XYZ file of C-alpha atoms in Angstrom:
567
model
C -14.756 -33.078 8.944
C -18.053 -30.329 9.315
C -20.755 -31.651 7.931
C -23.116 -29.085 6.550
C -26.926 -29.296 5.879
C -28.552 -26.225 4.212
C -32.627 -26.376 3.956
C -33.704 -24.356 0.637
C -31.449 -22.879 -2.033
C -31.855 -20.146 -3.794
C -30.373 -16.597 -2.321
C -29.083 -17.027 1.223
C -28.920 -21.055 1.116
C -26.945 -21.378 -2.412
C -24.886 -18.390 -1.393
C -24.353 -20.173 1.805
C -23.044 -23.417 0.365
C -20.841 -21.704 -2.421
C -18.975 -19.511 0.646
C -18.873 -22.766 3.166
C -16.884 -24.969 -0.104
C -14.625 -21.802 -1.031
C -13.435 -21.675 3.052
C -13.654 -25.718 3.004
C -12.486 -28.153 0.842
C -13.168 -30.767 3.263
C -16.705 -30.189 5.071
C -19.492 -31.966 3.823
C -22.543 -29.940 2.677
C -25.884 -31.239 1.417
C -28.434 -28.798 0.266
C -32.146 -29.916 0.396
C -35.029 -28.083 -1.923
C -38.462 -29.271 -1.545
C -38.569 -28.094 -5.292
C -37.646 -28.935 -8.741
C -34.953 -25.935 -9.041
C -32.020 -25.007 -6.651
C -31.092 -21.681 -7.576
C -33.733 -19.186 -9.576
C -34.166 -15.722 -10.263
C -36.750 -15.177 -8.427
C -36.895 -11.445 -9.128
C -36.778 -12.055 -12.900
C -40.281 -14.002 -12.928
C -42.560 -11.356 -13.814
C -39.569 -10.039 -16.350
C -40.215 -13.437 -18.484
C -43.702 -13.097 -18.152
C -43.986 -9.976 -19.809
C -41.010 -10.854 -22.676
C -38.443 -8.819 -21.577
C -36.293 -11.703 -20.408
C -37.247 -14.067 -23.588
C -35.229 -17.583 -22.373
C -36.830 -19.318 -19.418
C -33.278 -20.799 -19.233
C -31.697 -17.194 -18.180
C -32.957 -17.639 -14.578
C -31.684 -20.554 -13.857
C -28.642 -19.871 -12.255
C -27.364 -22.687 -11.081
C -28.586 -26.868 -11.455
C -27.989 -29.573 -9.245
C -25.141 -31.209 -11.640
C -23.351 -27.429 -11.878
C -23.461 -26.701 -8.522
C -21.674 -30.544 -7.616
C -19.150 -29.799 -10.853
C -17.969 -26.277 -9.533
C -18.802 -26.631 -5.557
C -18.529 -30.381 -4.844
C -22.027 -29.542 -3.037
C -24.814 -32.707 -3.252
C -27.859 -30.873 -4.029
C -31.020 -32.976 -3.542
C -34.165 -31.164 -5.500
C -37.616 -32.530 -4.362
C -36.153 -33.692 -1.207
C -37.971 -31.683 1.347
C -36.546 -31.627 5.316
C -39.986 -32.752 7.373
C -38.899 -32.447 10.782
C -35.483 -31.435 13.059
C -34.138 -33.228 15.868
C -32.056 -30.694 17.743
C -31.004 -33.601 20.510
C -29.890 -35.740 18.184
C -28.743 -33.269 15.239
C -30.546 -35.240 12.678
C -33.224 -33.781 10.372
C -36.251 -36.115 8.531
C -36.094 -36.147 4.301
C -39.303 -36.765 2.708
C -38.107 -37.894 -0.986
C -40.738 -35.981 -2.905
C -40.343 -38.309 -6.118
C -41.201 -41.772 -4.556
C -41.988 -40.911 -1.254
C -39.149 -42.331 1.046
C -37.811 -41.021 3.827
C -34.705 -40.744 5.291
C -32.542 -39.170 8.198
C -29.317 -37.055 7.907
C -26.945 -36.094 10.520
C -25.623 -32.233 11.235
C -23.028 -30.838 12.780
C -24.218 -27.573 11.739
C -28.003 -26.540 9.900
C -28.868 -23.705 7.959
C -32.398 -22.992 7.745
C -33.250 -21.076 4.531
C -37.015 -21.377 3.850
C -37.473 -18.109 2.469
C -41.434 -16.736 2.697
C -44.599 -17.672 1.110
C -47.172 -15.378 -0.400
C -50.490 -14.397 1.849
C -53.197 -15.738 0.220
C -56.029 -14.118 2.495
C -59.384 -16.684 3.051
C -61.132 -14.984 0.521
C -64.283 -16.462 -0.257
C -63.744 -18.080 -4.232
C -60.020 -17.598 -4.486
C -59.406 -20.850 -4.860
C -59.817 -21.287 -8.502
C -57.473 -22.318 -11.558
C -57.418 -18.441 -12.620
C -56.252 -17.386 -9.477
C -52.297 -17.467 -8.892
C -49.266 -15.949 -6.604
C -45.988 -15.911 -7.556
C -42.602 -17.262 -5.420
C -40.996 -19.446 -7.707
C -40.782 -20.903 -11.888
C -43.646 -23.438 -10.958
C -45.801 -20.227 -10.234
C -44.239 -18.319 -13.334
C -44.906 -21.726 -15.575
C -48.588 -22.032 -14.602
C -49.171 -18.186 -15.225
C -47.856 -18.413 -18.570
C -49.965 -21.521 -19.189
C -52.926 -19.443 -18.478
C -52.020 -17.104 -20.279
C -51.442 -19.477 -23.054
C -54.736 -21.570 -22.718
C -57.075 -18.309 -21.522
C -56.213 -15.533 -24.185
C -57.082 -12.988 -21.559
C -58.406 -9.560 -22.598
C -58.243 -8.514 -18.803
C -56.152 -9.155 -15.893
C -56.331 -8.166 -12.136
C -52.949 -7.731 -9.814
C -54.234 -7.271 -6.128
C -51.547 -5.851 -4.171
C -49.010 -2.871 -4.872
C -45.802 -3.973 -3.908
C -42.690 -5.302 -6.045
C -44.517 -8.336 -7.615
C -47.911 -6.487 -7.981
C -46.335 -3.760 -10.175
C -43.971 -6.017 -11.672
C -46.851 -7.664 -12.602
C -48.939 -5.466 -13.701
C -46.497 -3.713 -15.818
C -45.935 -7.536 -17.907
C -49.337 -7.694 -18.501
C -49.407 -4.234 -19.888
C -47.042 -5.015 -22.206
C -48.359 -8.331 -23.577
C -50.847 -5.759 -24.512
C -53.709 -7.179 -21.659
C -56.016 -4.346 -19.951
C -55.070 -4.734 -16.499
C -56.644 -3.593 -12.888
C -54.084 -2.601 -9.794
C -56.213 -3.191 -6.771
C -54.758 -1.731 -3.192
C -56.344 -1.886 0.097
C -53.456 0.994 1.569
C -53.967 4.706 -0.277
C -50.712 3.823 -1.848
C -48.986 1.749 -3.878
C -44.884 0.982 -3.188
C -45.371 1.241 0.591
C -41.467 1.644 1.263
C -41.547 5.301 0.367
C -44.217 7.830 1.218
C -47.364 8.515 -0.043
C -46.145 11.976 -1.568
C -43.504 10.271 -3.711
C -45.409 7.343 -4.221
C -48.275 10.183 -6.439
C -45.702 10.050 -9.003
C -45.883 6.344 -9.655
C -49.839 6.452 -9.145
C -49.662 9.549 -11.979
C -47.561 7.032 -13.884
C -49.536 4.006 -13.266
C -52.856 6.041 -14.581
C -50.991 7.674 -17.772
C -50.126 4.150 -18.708
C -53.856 3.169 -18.701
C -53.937 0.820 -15.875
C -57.265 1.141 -13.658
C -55.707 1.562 -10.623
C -58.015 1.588 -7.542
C -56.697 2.471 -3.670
C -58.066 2.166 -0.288
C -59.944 -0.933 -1.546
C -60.007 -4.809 -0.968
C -60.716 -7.653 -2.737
C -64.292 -9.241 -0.870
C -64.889 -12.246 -3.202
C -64.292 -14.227 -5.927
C -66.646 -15.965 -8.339
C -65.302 -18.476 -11.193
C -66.991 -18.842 -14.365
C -65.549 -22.205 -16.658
C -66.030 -21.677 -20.071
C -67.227 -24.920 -20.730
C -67.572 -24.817 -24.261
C -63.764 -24.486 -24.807
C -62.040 -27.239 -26.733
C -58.753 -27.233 -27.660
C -57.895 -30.808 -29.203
C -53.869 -29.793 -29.386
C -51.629 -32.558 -28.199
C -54.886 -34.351 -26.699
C -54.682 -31.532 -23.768
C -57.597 -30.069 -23.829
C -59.354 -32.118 -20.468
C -56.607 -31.443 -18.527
C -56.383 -27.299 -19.359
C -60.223 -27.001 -20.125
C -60.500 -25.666 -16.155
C -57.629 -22.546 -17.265
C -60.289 -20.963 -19.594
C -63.080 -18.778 -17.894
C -63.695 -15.621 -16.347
C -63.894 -14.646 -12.466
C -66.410 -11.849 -10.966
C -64.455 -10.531 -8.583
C -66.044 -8.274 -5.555
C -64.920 -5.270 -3.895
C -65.272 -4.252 0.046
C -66.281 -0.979 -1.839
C -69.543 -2.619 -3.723
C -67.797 -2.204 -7.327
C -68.351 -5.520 -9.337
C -66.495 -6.339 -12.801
C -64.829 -9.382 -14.499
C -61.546 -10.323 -15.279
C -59.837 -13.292 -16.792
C -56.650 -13.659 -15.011
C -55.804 -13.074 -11.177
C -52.775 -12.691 -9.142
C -52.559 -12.314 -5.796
C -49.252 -10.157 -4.657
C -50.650 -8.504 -1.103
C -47.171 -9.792 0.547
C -45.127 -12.666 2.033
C -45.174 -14.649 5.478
C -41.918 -15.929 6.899
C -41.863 -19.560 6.055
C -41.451 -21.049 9.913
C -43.303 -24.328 10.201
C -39.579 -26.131 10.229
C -38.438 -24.185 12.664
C -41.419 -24.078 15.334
C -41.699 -27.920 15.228
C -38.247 -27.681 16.283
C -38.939 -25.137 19.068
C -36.589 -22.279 17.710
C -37.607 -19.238 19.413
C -39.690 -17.172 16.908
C -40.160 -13.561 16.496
C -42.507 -10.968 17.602
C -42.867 -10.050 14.043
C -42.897 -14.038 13.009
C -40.097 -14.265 11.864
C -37.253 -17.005 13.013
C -35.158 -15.206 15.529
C -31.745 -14.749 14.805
C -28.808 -12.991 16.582
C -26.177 -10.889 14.641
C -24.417 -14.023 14.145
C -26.954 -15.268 12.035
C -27.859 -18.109 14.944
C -31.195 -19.332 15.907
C -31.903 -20.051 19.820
C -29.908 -23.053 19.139
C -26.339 -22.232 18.432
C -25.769 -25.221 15.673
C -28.814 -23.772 13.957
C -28.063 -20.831 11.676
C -30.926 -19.519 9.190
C -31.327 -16.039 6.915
C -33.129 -14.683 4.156
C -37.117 -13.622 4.122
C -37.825 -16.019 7.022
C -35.846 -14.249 8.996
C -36.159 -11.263 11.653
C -32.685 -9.548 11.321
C -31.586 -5.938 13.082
C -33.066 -2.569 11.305
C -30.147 -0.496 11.014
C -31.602 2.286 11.958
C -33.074 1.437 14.968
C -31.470 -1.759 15.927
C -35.314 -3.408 16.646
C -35.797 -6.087 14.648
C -37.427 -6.297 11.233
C -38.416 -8.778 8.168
C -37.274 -7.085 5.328
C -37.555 -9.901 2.183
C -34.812 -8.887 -0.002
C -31.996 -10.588 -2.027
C -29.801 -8.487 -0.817
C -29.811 -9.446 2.209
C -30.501 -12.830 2.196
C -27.554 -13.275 0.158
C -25.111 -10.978 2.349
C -26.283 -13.389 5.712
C -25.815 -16.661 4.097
C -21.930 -15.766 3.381
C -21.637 -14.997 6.807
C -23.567 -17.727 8.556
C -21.207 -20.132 6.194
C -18.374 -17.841 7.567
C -19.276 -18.834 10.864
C -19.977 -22.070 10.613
C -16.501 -22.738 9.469
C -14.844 -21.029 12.682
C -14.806 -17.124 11.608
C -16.389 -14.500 13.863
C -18.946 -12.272 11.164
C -21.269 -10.005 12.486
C -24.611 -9.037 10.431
C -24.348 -5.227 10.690
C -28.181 -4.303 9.835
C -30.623 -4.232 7.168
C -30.844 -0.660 5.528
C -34.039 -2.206 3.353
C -32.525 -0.310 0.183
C -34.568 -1.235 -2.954
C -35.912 -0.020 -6.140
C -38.642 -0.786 -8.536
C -39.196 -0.282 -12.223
C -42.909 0.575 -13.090
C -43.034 1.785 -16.668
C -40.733 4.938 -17.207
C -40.012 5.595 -13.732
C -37.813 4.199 -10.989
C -38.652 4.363 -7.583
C -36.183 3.674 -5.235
C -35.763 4.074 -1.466
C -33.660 3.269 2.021
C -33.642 3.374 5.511
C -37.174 4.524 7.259
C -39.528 6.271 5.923
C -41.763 8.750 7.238
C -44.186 6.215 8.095
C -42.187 4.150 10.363
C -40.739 7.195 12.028
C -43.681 8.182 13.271
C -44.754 4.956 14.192
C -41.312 4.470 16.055
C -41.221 8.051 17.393
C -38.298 9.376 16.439
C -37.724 12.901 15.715
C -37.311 14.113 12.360
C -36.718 16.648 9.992
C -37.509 16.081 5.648
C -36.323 17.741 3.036
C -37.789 17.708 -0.930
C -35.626 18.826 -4.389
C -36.882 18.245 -7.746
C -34.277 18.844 -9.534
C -32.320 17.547 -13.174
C -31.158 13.874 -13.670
C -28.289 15.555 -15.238
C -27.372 19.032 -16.445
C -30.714 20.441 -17.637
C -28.784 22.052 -21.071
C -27.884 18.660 -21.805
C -30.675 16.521 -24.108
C -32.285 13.512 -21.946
C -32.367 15.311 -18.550
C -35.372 14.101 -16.138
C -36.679 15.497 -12.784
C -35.606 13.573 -10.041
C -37.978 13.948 -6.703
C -35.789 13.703 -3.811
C -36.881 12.901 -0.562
C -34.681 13.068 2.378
C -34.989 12.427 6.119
C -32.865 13.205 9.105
C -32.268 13.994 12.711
C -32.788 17.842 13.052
C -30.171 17.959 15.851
C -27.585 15.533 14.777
C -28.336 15.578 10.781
C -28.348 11.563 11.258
C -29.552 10.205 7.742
C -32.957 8.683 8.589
C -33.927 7.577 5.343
C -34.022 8.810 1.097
C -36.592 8.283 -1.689
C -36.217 8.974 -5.107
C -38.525 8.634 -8.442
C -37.686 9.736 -11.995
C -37.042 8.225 -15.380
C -33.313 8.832 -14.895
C -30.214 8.566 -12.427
C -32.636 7.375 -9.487
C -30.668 4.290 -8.822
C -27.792 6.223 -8.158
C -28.695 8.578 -5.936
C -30.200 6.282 -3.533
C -26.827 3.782 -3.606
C -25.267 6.888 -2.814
C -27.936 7.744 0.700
C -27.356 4.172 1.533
C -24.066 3.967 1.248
C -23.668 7.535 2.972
C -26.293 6.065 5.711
C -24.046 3.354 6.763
C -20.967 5.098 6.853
C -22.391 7.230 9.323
C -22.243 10.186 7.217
C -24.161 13.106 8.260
C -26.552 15.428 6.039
C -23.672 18.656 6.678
C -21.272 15.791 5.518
C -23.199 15.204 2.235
C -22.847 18.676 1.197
C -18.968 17.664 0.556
C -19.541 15.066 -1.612
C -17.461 15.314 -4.570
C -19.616 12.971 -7.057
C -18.642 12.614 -10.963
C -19.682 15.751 -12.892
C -20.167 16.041 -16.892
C -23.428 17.139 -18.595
C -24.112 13.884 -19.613
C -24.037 12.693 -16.103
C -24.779 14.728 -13.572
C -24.947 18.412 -12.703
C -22.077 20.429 -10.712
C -24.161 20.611 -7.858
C -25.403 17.211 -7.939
C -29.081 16.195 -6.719
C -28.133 14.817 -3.333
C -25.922 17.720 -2.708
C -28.739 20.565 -3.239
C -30.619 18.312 -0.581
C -27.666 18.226 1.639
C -27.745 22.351 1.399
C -31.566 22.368 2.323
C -30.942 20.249 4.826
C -28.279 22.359 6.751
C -30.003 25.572 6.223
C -32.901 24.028 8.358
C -30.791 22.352 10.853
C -28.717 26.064 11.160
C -31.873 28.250 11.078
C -31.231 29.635 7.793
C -34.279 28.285 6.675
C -37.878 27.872 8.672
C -39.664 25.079 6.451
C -43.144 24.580 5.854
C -44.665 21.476 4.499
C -47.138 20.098 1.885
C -49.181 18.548 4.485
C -49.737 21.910 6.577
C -50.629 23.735 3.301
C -54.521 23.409 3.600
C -54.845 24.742 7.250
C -53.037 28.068 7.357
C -54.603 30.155 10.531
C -55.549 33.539 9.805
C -52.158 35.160 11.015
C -50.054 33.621 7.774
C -50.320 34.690 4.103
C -49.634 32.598 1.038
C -47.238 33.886 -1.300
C -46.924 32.345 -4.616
C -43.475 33.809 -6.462
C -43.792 32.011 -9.752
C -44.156 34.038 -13.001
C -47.852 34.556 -13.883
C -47.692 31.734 -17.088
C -46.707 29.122 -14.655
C -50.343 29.615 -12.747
C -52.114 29.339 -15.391
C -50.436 26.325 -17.170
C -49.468 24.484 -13.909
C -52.085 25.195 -11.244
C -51.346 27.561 -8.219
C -52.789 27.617 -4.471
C -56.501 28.986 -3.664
C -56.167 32.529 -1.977
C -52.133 33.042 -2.648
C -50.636 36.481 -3.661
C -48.730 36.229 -6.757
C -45.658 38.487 -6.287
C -43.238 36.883 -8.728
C -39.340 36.753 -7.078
C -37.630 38.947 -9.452
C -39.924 41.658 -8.331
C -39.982 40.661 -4.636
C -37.151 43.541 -3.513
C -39.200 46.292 -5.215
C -43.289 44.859 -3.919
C -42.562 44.165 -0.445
C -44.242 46.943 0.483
C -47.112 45.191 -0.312
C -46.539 42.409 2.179
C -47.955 42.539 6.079
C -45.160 42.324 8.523
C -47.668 41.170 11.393
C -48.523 38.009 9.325
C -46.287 35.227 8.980
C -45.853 34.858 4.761
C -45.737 31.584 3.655
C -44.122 31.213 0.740
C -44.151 28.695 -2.524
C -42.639 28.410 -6.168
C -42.448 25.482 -8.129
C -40.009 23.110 -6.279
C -38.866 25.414 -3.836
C -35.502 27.123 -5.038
C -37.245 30.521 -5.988
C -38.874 29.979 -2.638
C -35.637 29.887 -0.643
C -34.162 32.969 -2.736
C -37.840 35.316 -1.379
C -37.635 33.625 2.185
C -33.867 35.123 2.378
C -35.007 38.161 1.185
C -38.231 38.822 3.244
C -36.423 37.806 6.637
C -33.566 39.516 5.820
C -36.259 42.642 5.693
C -37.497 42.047 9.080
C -40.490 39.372 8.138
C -41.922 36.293 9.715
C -41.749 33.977 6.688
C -41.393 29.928 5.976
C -41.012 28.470 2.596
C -42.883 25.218 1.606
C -39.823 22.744 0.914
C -40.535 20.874 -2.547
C -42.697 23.639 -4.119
C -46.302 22.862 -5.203
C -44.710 19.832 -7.222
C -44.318 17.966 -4.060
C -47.598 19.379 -2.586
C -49.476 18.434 -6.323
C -48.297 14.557 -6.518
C -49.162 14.034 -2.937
C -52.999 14.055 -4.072
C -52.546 12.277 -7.124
């Protein structure tokens, strides 16, 4: 009989135990959490904290008594697993209740320890207004703050998942709130063009969102003359009412009531180094495609994990459920004799923050760069669905690829509509190997309600393959402010567009439906670099001006995609 022990529940280590009893009715499995809950949603937290999931209950997924009744799996809570003995496959128990502890015998270990949040050695931040968030001890103690602090003004340092997430619930429990981030962007998975349209978003909704600045210090202020004589609590929750000063690396000063800390995770390794598994160069636990450590009875996944980028096939920490939960079915798989191989990690995600969605996968323009791998991007703004229909939205496509090949590299997509879709769709087309010429065949579900005949990811797909074929010489937002003398800015938008919408210093306005008859106003010893709106009227003069004999490029995206990438 296997005997199974699995370190940490939640994504990969519950999803590992549920697969390993479904292959086995016979192996043993114990799952140890050094916690009070097995299985959370962890990405529901800051949902609950701002009242849009109303029972606490909902994210508890599974409990120590369901998980025996429908797995047979003995699930010890506040049980956490000190130390491994590799020689003699053993692991130490420290009983977190009473303090015992114990040894237990493996044939086969799963480490799933998931990752902690960085809280940086900031002077002050250790304070009872100060909090991160990982788990429902984190989510109760923020609402008990909440509770016991009434606060008129919160801070979120950090503008990832949780810091949005977070900032968004305190916006709606009706809180002024501060977005503090040290990068010139928030969402750092897409690019800091696309990422303007959340910062526009983030500033419409009120939010004092400051970038390119850190958090210096922290000062705590008790309120000592709070009493609250409610169910005799008020010396033990006295310390959650105050204010903090907190200090910028900028010099700006101001005072808030509530803090969270959401700058990012750390691989949760200690286990594993005092058992001298080979680690990372990124920190993370190594593990091959099989989901192994260095030692082969030693499987672990999830976010303290380095798995393969499937891009690039270097290895990556990429802390997402989806994931996690995909390599604990297959370490189980393997423990119990099958032969799985983890095929990559595309890092496809999304993130709600207010009315938009921003969503992305594969690399980004970033990581390309810092990789050095050649690329080619593409930009379309174009309807959620057809634009006749009543509830259509821009979506801002992003798409890069391999200008030889038309490899998909990477998409990004934000709107208030049908961005979810179209980035399952790039990740979906990404690992099938699909190629951007390819895309242009997609047949994808057309009705006005839905989508458009010539659906968002397809008008990419055609951009895309008129670079890579040469009918089209792009030009992008970034190269915009340092034309040499030898080009010439053409702007072929109709004259009420500049003036409600904003046009380019210096262009000539020539609008395109009186391109054919004007050209004669055009240099043909200058190169003419043209721009509309999102870049379809664009495309339509560039055909026409080259077609006449010109040196032209058109500015993919339009001034839409050059405007949001200074917001």
């Amino acid at each position: 009989m296997t005997k199974i022990l699995i370190v940490g529940g939640v994504a990969g280590g519950a999803s590992a135990a549920a697969r390993a009893r479904r292959l086995s009715e016979d192996a043993e499995i114990i799952m140890f959490e050094r916690g009070e809950f097995v299985s959370f949603a962890n990405c529901g937290l800051p949902y609950h904290i701002g009242g849009d999931i109303t029972e606490r209950s909902k994210l508890l997924l599974q409990t120590p008594e369901s998980f025996l009744a429908r797995f047979n799996v003995d699930v010890r809570v506040m049980n956490e697993v000190i130390a491994i003995d590799r020689e003699e496959k053993s692991v130490t128990v420290k009983n977190m209740l009473d303090g015992s502890v114990y040894q237990e015998s493996y044939d086969y270990l799963l480490l799933s320890p998931g990752a902690a949040p960085i809280v940086p050695p900031i002077s002050g931040i250790d304070n009872p207004l100060t909090h991160s968030l990982r788990n429902i001890p984190d989510m109760d103690k923020i609402l008990k703050t909440i509770e016991m602090n009434q606060p008129e003004h919160a801070t979120v340092v950090g503008g990832g998942f949780i810091g949005l997430e977070m900032m968004e619930a305190f916006h709606q429990l009706g809180i002024k709130t501060t977005l503090v981030e040290m990068a010139d962007q928030v969402m750092t998975p897409v690019d800091r063009e696309m990422a303007g349209f959340v910062h526009q978003e983030i500033r419409d909704k009120g939010v004092d969102l400051r970038l390119g600045v850190a958090l210096e210090s922290v000062k705590y202020h008790p309120n000592d003359s709070v009493v609250n004589e409610d169910a005799g609590e008020s010396a033990e929750h006295q310390h959650l009412c105050g204010a903090l000063s907190l200090h910028l690396n900028n010099g700006d000063t101001f005072n808030t009531d509530i803090l969270i800390m959401a700058i990012g995770v750390r691989p949760e390794t200690a286990l594993a180094t005092q058992a001298g598994l080979k680690i990372g160069e990124l920190g993370g636990i190594y593990t091959n495609d099989k989901m192994q450590t260095s030692d082969p009875a030693i499987y672990a996944v999830g976010d303290a994990v380095e798995e393969a980028d499937f891009v690039t096939g270097h290895q990556t920490l990429v802390p997402l459920a989806g994931p996690a939960n995909r390599q604990g079915r297959m370490a189980a798989d393997n423990m119990l004799g099958r032969d799985e191989s983890y095929q990559g990690t595309q890092g496809t995600a999304i993130c709600k923050v207010f009315d938009l969605a921003v969503a992305s996968t594969g690399k980004n323009e970033k990581q390309l760069i810092r990789e050095g791998i050649d690329y080619e991007k593409v930009y379309v703004h174009t309807a959620s669905h057809a634009s006749y229909y009543p509830g259509a939205e821009i979506v801002s496509f992003k798409m890069l690829f391999e200008p030889q090949s038309g490899k998909i590299l990477g998409a990004q997509a934000v709107g208030k509509d049908g961005v979810d879709k179209r980035i399952d769709v790039m990740a979906v087309a990404q690992r099938a190997g699909l190629t951007v010429e390819q895309l242009q065949h997609l047949e994808l579900t057309y009705a006005p309600p839905y989508g458009s005949a010539k659906d968002v990811i397809n008008q990419a797909a055609f951009v895309a393959s008129n670079i890579i074929k040469g009918d089209a010489k792009p030009i992008h937002f970034d190269k915009i402010d340092n034309l040499t003398d030898d080009q010439l800015l053409l702007d072929v938008r109709n004259p009420g567009e500049l003036k409600n919408v904003g046009y380019l210093e210096g262009a000539i306005n020539i609008p395109v439906d009186q391109l054919r008859q004007r050209m004669g106003e055009l240099p043909k010893d200058k190169e003419i670099v043209i721009y509309c709106q999102v870049g379809l009227r664009g495309n339509v003069a560039y055909r026409q001006l080259v077609n006449n004999g010109f040196k032209a490029r058109n500015l993919i995206g339009g001034y839409r995609t050059y405007t949001f990438a200074r917001k």
